[in-house]
Amino acid sequence: MTEVETLAKNHNWNLPTKCSVCGADLVINANHKELKCSNEFCKSRYMGRISKWTDTLKIKEFGLTTIEKMIDNNIFKTIPDLYKIDYAKIASMDGFGEKSAAKMKSELDSHKEATLAEFIAGFNITDCGENIIQNVIDGKGFNTLDAFLNAKANDFIMDGLKEKTADKLYNGLQALKEDMLETVKFVKIKEVKKVEGGSLGGQSFCFTGPAQRKRSELWEIVEKNGGVVHESCKKDTNFLVMADKNSTSSKAEKARKNGTTMLSEEEFIGMCEIL
Ligand SMILES: [Zn+2]
């Protein structure tokens, strides 16, 4: 019996146990939140990987339906394929046309930078999200892609990263090594300069809703000043920056309840030494 079948049986959960696309066994991640196909060559896996990558790099225009159509039409399948797209082919596809092709190109071309943690996590290795990768970078000093690719599974073991996850990370990196090395020819891994102290030192910031500055710009300002970005507002987020800081939206109310301080964009900028 597979782990998923055992879980379903023991807890009386109504879980699918086979992939609906290819029929292979499904596997479940460590926090039991995500089921995925065990067949590395299943279309669902390619779709999941492209989707994770475009989400991580904030590349728009790549919804799951679009991704599926592109895979079916042999436009791309792997992440490096995204950087070698034949746009004329997309322009001639039913339901797409030149405008969509141009939009996709401009989205891909304008998001060609990622931090090392984003880059590796963007390849969607099970249980190895951005936080885990960042912990390895900080805790082990692995601050290049090569350092990750050349490491042994045991090298990843540390506080908060047990053998099982270390194995998943190692196996995932080995399986995706060629794709990563090809992708890095097109996508720049940007350096994150850790600011010791800084005017936002030790504080975490989350941004929501529209703002004067681009989201990526705001995040960069946080990092430059020694703060930490929370992509979503968590219990321990210190500041939530939004256009209307008196908002009564559920997001705002929840944040206040957790003791998060609400800031306007200008108040936030006022706290930063380096812009
Ligand atoms: Zn499958």
Short mmCIF file of C-alpha atoms and ligand atoms in Angstrom, two decimals:
data_model
loop_
_atom_site.label_atom_id
_atom_site.label_comp_id
_atom_site.label_asym_id
_atom_site.label_seq_id
_atom_site.Cartn_x
_atom_site.Cartn_y
_atom_site.Cartn_z
CA MET A 1 0.00 0.00 0.00
CA THR A 2 1.31 3.49 -0.81
CA GLU A 3 1.55 6.20 1.86
CA VAL A 4 -1.51 7.94 0.41
CA GLU A 5 -3.53 4.71 0.43
CA THR A 6 -2.49 4.03 4.01
CA LEU A 7 -3.42 7.56 5.10
CA ALA A 8 -6.77 7.39 3.34
CA LYS A 9 -7.53 4.05 4.99
CA ASN A 10 -6.33 4.92 8.50
CA HIS A 11 -8.09 8.27 8.69
CA ASN A 12 -11.05 7.31 6.59
CA TRP A 13 -10.17 10.19 4.28
CA ASN A 14 -11.73 10.39 0.89
CA LEU A 15 -8.47 10.92 -0.99
CA PRO A 16 -7.73 10.10 -4.59
CA THR A 17 -4.80 7.68 -4.65
CA LYS A 18 -4.06 7.59 -8.38
CA CYS A 19 -3.18 10.43 -10.74
CA SER A 20 -6.18 11.46 -12.83
CA VAL A 21 -3.87 12.31 -15.75
CA CYS A 22 -1.64 9.25 -16.05
CA GLY A 23 -2.92 6.76 -13.46
CA ALA A 24 0.34 6.53 -11.46
CA ASP A 25 0.30 6.47 -7.65
CA LEU A 26 -0.06 9.84 -5.95
CA VAL A 27 2.38 11.01 -3.29
CA ILE A 28 1.63 13.43 -0.48
CA ASN A 29 3.90 16.12 0.96
CA ALA A 30 5.03 16.24 4.58
CA ASN A 31 2.32 18.57 5.91
CA HIS A 32 -0.34 16.59 4.04
CA LYS A 33 -1.45 19.62 2.07
CA GLU A 34 -0.48 18.65 -1.44
CA LEU A 35 -1.00 15.51 -3.47
CA LYS A 36 0.98 15.00 -6.59
CA CYS A 37 1.71 12.39 -9.20
CA SER A 38 4.72 10.14 -8.52
CA ASN A 39 5.52 9.94 -12.23
CA GLU A 40 8.15 12.59 -12.96
CA PHE A 41 7.19 12.51 -16.64
CA CYS A 42 3.47 13.03 -16.11
CA LYS A 43 1.95 16.11 -17.72
CA SER A 44 0.54 17.16 -14.35
CA ARG A 45 4.10 17.41 -12.98
CA TYR A 46 5.26 19.58 -15.87
CA MET A 47 2.21 21.79 -15.41
CA GLY A 48 2.79 22.10 -11.66
CA ARG A 49 6.43 23.04 -12.17
CA ILE A 50 5.75 25.75 -14.77
CA SER A 51 2.93 27.11 -12.63
CA LYS A 52 5.13 27.29 -9.55
CA TRP A 53 7.91 28.96 -11.53
CA THR A 54 5.69 31.63 -13.07
CA ASP A 55 4.06 32.29 -9.66
CA THR A 56 7.43 32.59 -7.94
CA LEU A 57 8.86 35.00 -10.52
CA LYS A 58 5.55 36.93 -10.66
CA ILE A 59 5.16 36.17 -14.36
CA LYS A 60 1.56 36.74 -15.41
CA GLU A 61 -0.35 35.25 -18.37
CA PHE A 62 0.44 31.64 -17.40
CA GLY A 63 -2.70 30.18 -15.87
CA LEU A 64 -3.05 26.40 -15.66
CA THR A 65 -5.31 26.20 -18.72
CA THR A 66 -2.80 28.16 -20.77
CA ILE A 67 0.09 26.04 -19.49
CA GLU A 68 -1.76 22.85 -20.40
CA LYS A 69 -2.48 24.09 -23.93
CA MET A 70 1.16 25.08 -24.39
CA ILE A 71 2.37 21.65 -23.27
CA ASP A 72 -0.17 19.91 -25.53
CA ASN A 73 1.05 21.99 -28.48
CA ASN A 74 4.74 21.36 -27.73
CA ILE A 75 5.44 25.04 -27.07
CA PHE A 76 7.19 24.27 -23.80
CA LYS A 77 7.37 21.57 -21.19
CA THR A 78 10.24 22.41 -18.88
CA ILE A 79 11.26 25.69 -17.25
CA PRO A 80 14.20 26.40 -19.61
CA ASP A 81 11.83 25.86 -22.56
CA LEU A 82 10.05 29.07 -21.45
CA TYR A 83 13.07 31.04 -22.61
CA LYS A 84 13.15 29.50 -26.08
CA ILE A 85 9.49 29.88 -26.98
CA ASP A 86 8.52 30.04 -30.65
CA TYR A 87 6.09 32.94 -30.32
CA ALA A 88 5.00 32.74 -33.93
CA LYS A 89 3.60 29.31 -33.10
CA ILE A 90 1.61 30.72 -30.17
CA ALA A 91 0.31 33.54 -32.37
CA SER A 92 -1.09 30.96 -34.77
CA MET A 93 -2.79 28.88 -32.06
CA ASP A 94 -6.56 28.86 -31.65
CA GLY A 95 -7.61 31.23 -28.88
CA PHE A 96 -4.25 32.97 -28.64
CA GLY A 97 -3.06 35.17 -31.50
CA GLU A 98 -0.35 37.78 -31.75
CA LYS A 99 -1.52 39.89 -28.85
CA SER A 100 -1.37 37.01 -26.35
CA ALA A 101 1.97 35.90 -27.73
CA ALA A 102 3.36 39.41 -27.29
CA LYS A 103 1.98 39.65 -23.73
CA MET A 104 3.53 36.34 -22.76
CA LYS A 105 6.86 37.40 -24.23
CA SER A 106 6.85 40.72 -22.43
CA GLU A 107 5.95 39.06 -19.09
CA LEU A 108 8.76 36.52 -19.44
CA ASP A 109 11.27 39.13 -20.62
CA SER A 110 10.52 41.52 -17.78
CA HIS A 111 10.89 38.94 -14.99
CA LYS A 112 14.34 37.51 -15.51
CA GLU A 113 15.71 37.88 -12.02
CA ALA A 114 15.27 35.78 -8.91
CA THR A 115 16.97 35.37 -5.58
CA LEU A 116 18.71 32.03 -5.13
CA ALA A 117 15.92 30.87 -2.79
CA GLU A 118 13.26 31.86 -5.32
CA PHE A 119 15.16 30.22 -8.15
CA ILE A 120 15.51 26.84 -6.43
CA ALA A 121 12.07 26.87 -4.79
CA GLY A 122 10.60 27.83 -8.18
CA PHE A 123 11.47 24.34 -9.45
CA ASN A 124 8.83 22.96 -7.10
CA ILE A 125 10.77 20.26 -5.27
CA THR A 126 8.40 18.62 -2.80
CA ASP A 127 8.63 20.10 0.71
CA CYS A 128 11.44 22.46 -0.32
CA GLY A 129 9.80 25.87 -0.42
CA GLU A 130 11.49 29.24 -0.30
CA ASN A 131 11.80 29.26 3.51
CA ILE A 132 13.59 25.91 3.62
CA ILE A 133 15.98 26.97 0.87
CA GLN A 134 16.63 30.31 2.57
CA ASN A 135 17.40 28.44 5.82
CA VAL A 136 20.00 26.34 3.99
CA ILE A 137 21.52 29.49 2.47
CA ASP A 138 21.69 31.22 5.86
CA GLY A 139 22.55 28.18 7.98
CA LYS A 140 24.99 26.41 5.70
CA GLY A 141 26.34 29.31 3.68
CA PHE A 142 25.38 27.66 0.40
CA ASN A 143 25.02 30.92 -1.48
CA THR A 144 25.40 29.80 -5.08
CA LEU A 145 23.44 27.44 -7.29
CA ASP A 146 26.58 25.33 -7.73
CA ALA A 147 26.91 24.93 -3.97
CA PHE A 148 23.43 23.40 -3.90
CA LEU A 149 23.99 21.23 -6.97
CA ASN A 150 27.32 19.89 -5.71
CA ALA A 151 26.17 19.16 -2.15
CA LYS A 152 25.46 15.66 -0.83
CA ALA A 153 22.13 14.91 0.83
CA ASN A 154 23.78 14.88 4.28
CA ASP A 155 25.18 18.36 3.73
CA PHE A 156 21.65 19.78 3.96
CA ILE A 157 20.83 18.30 7.36
CA MET A 158 20.59 20.96 10.06
CA ASP A 159 18.25 22.27 12.75
CA GLY A 160 14.79 22.32 11.23
CA LEU A 161 15.82 20.25 8.22
CA LYS A 162 15.72 16.53 8.83
CA GLU A 163 17.09 13.66 6.78
CA LYS A 164 13.82 13.05 4.94
CA THR A 165 13.61 16.61 3.60
CA ALA A 166 17.36 16.69 2.93
CA ASP A 167 16.90 13.58 0.74
CA LYS A 168 14.00 15.18 -1.12
CA LEU A 169 16.04 18.31 -1.73
CA TYR A 170 19.06 16.33 -2.91
CA ASN A 171 17.04 14.06 -5.21
CA GLY A 172 15.08 16.98 -6.62
CA LEU A 173 18.24 18.98 -7.31
CA GLN A 174 19.88 16.02 -9.05
CA ALA A 175 16.79 15.33 -11.17
CA LEU A 176 16.49 18.99 -12.18
CA LYS A 177 20.18 19.84 -12.40
CA GLU A 178 20.29 20.10 -16.21
CA ASP A 179 17.14 22.24 -16.30
CA MET A 180 18.50 24.55 -13.61
CA LEU A 181 21.85 24.99 -15.35
CA GLU A 182 20.06 25.75 -18.61
CA THR A 183 17.65 28.20 -16.96
CA VAL A 184 20.38 30.16 -15.26
CA LYS A 185 21.66 31.14 -18.72
CA PHE A 186 18.47 33.22 -19.08
CA VAL A 187 17.49 34.16 -15.53
CA LYS A 188 19.86 36.11 -13.36
CA ILE A 189 20.25 35.06 -9.74
CA LYS A 190 20.34 38.35 -7.89
CA GLU A 191 22.39 38.90 -4.83
CA VAL A 192 20.56 39.61 -1.63
CA LYS A 193 22.67 41.92 0.42
CA LYS A 194 22.03 41.25 4.05
CA VAL A 195 21.98 44.50 5.92
CA GLU A 196 23.08 44.13 9.51
CA GLY A 197 20.93 46.39 11.61
CA GLY A 198 19.47 48.88 9.15
CA SER A 199 16.52 51.07 9.97
CA LEU A 200 14.09 48.13 9.53
CA GLY A 201 16.37 45.59 11.22
CA GLY A 202 14.52 42.66 12.76
CA GLN A 203 11.10 43.83 11.53
CA SER A 204 8.83 42.06 9.07
CA PHE A 205 6.61 43.72 6.48
CA CYS A 206 3.72 42.57 4.35
CA PHE A 207 2.16 44.61 1.53
CA THR A 208 -1.38 44.37 0.30
CA GLY A 209 -3.50 46.14 -2.29
CA PRO A 210 -2.49 48.87 -4.72
CA ALA A 211 0.49 51.14 -4.03
CA GLN A 212 2.37 53.99 -5.71
CA ARG A 213 5.50 51.90 -6.05
CA LYS A 214 5.76 48.50 -7.63
CA ARG A 215 5.53 45.58 -5.22
CA SER A 216 8.98 44.35 -6.23
CA GLU A 217 10.39 47.80 -5.53
CA LEU A 218 8.84 47.90 -2.06
CA TRP A 219 10.23 44.47 -1.25
CA GLU A 220 13.67 45.57 -2.32
CA ILE A 221 13.47 48.62 -0.06
CA VAL A 222 12.58 46.37 2.89
CA GLU A 223 15.58 44.15 2.21
CA LYS A 224 17.96 47.07 1.66
CA ASN A 225 17.05 48.41 5.07
CA GLY A 226 17.52 45.11 6.86
CA GLY A 227 13.85 44.12 7.16
CA VAL A 228 12.15 40.89 6.15
CA VAL A 229 9.33 40.54 3.62
CA HIS A 230 6.34 38.36 4.46
CA GLU A 231 4.47 37.50 1.28
CA SER A 232 1.31 36.96 3.27
CA CYS A 233 0.39 38.50 6.60
CA LYS A 234 1.23 36.04 9.35
CA LYS A 235 0.75 36.06 13.11
CA ASP A 236 4.25 37.37 13.63
CA THR A 237 4.22 40.00 10.87
CA ASN A 238 5.13 43.35 12.45
CA PHE A 239 3.74 45.73 9.82
CA LEU A 240 1.06 45.54 7.17
CA VAL A 241 1.38 48.27 4.55
CA MET A 242 -1.78 49.21 2.66
CA ALA A 243 -3.29 52.19 0.84
CA ASP A 244 -6.02 52.71 3.45
CA LYS A 245 -4.58 51.84 6.82
CA ASN A 246 -7.98 52.30 8.46
CA SER A 247 -9.46 49.66 6.22
CA THR A 248 -11.98 47.33 7.82
CA SER A 249 -11.39 44.51 5.35
CA SER A 250 -11.16 41.05 6.87
CA LYS A 251 -7.44 41.00 6.09
CA ALA A 252 -6.92 44.26 7.99
CA GLU A 253 -9.08 43.21 10.94
CA LYS A 254 -7.26 39.92 11.25
CA ALA A 255 -3.89 41.66 11.19
CA ARG A 256 -4.96 44.11 13.93
CA LYS A 257 -6.13 41.21 16.05
CA ASN A 258 -2.65 39.67 15.75
CA GLY A 259 -1.07 42.92 16.88
CA THR A 260 0.28 43.82 13.45
CA THR A 261 0.75 47.58 12.98
CA MET A 262 -0.94 49.11 9.95
CA LEU A 263 1.05 51.57 7.87
CA SER A 264 0.39 53.69 4.82
CA GLU A 265 2.95 53.47 2.04
CA GLU A 266 4.28 56.93 2.93
CA GLU A 267 4.66 56.02 6.60
CA PHE A 268 6.57 52.93 5.55
CA ILE A 269 8.86 54.96 3.28
CA GLY A 270 9.43 57.35 6.19
CA MET A 271 10.93 54.48 8.21
CA CYS A 272 13.50 53.62 5.55
CA GLU A 273 16.98 55.09 5.55
CA ILE A 274 17.93 53.75 2.13
CA LEU A 275 15.60 54.16 -0.82
ZN ZN B 1 0.35 11.53 -13.41
#
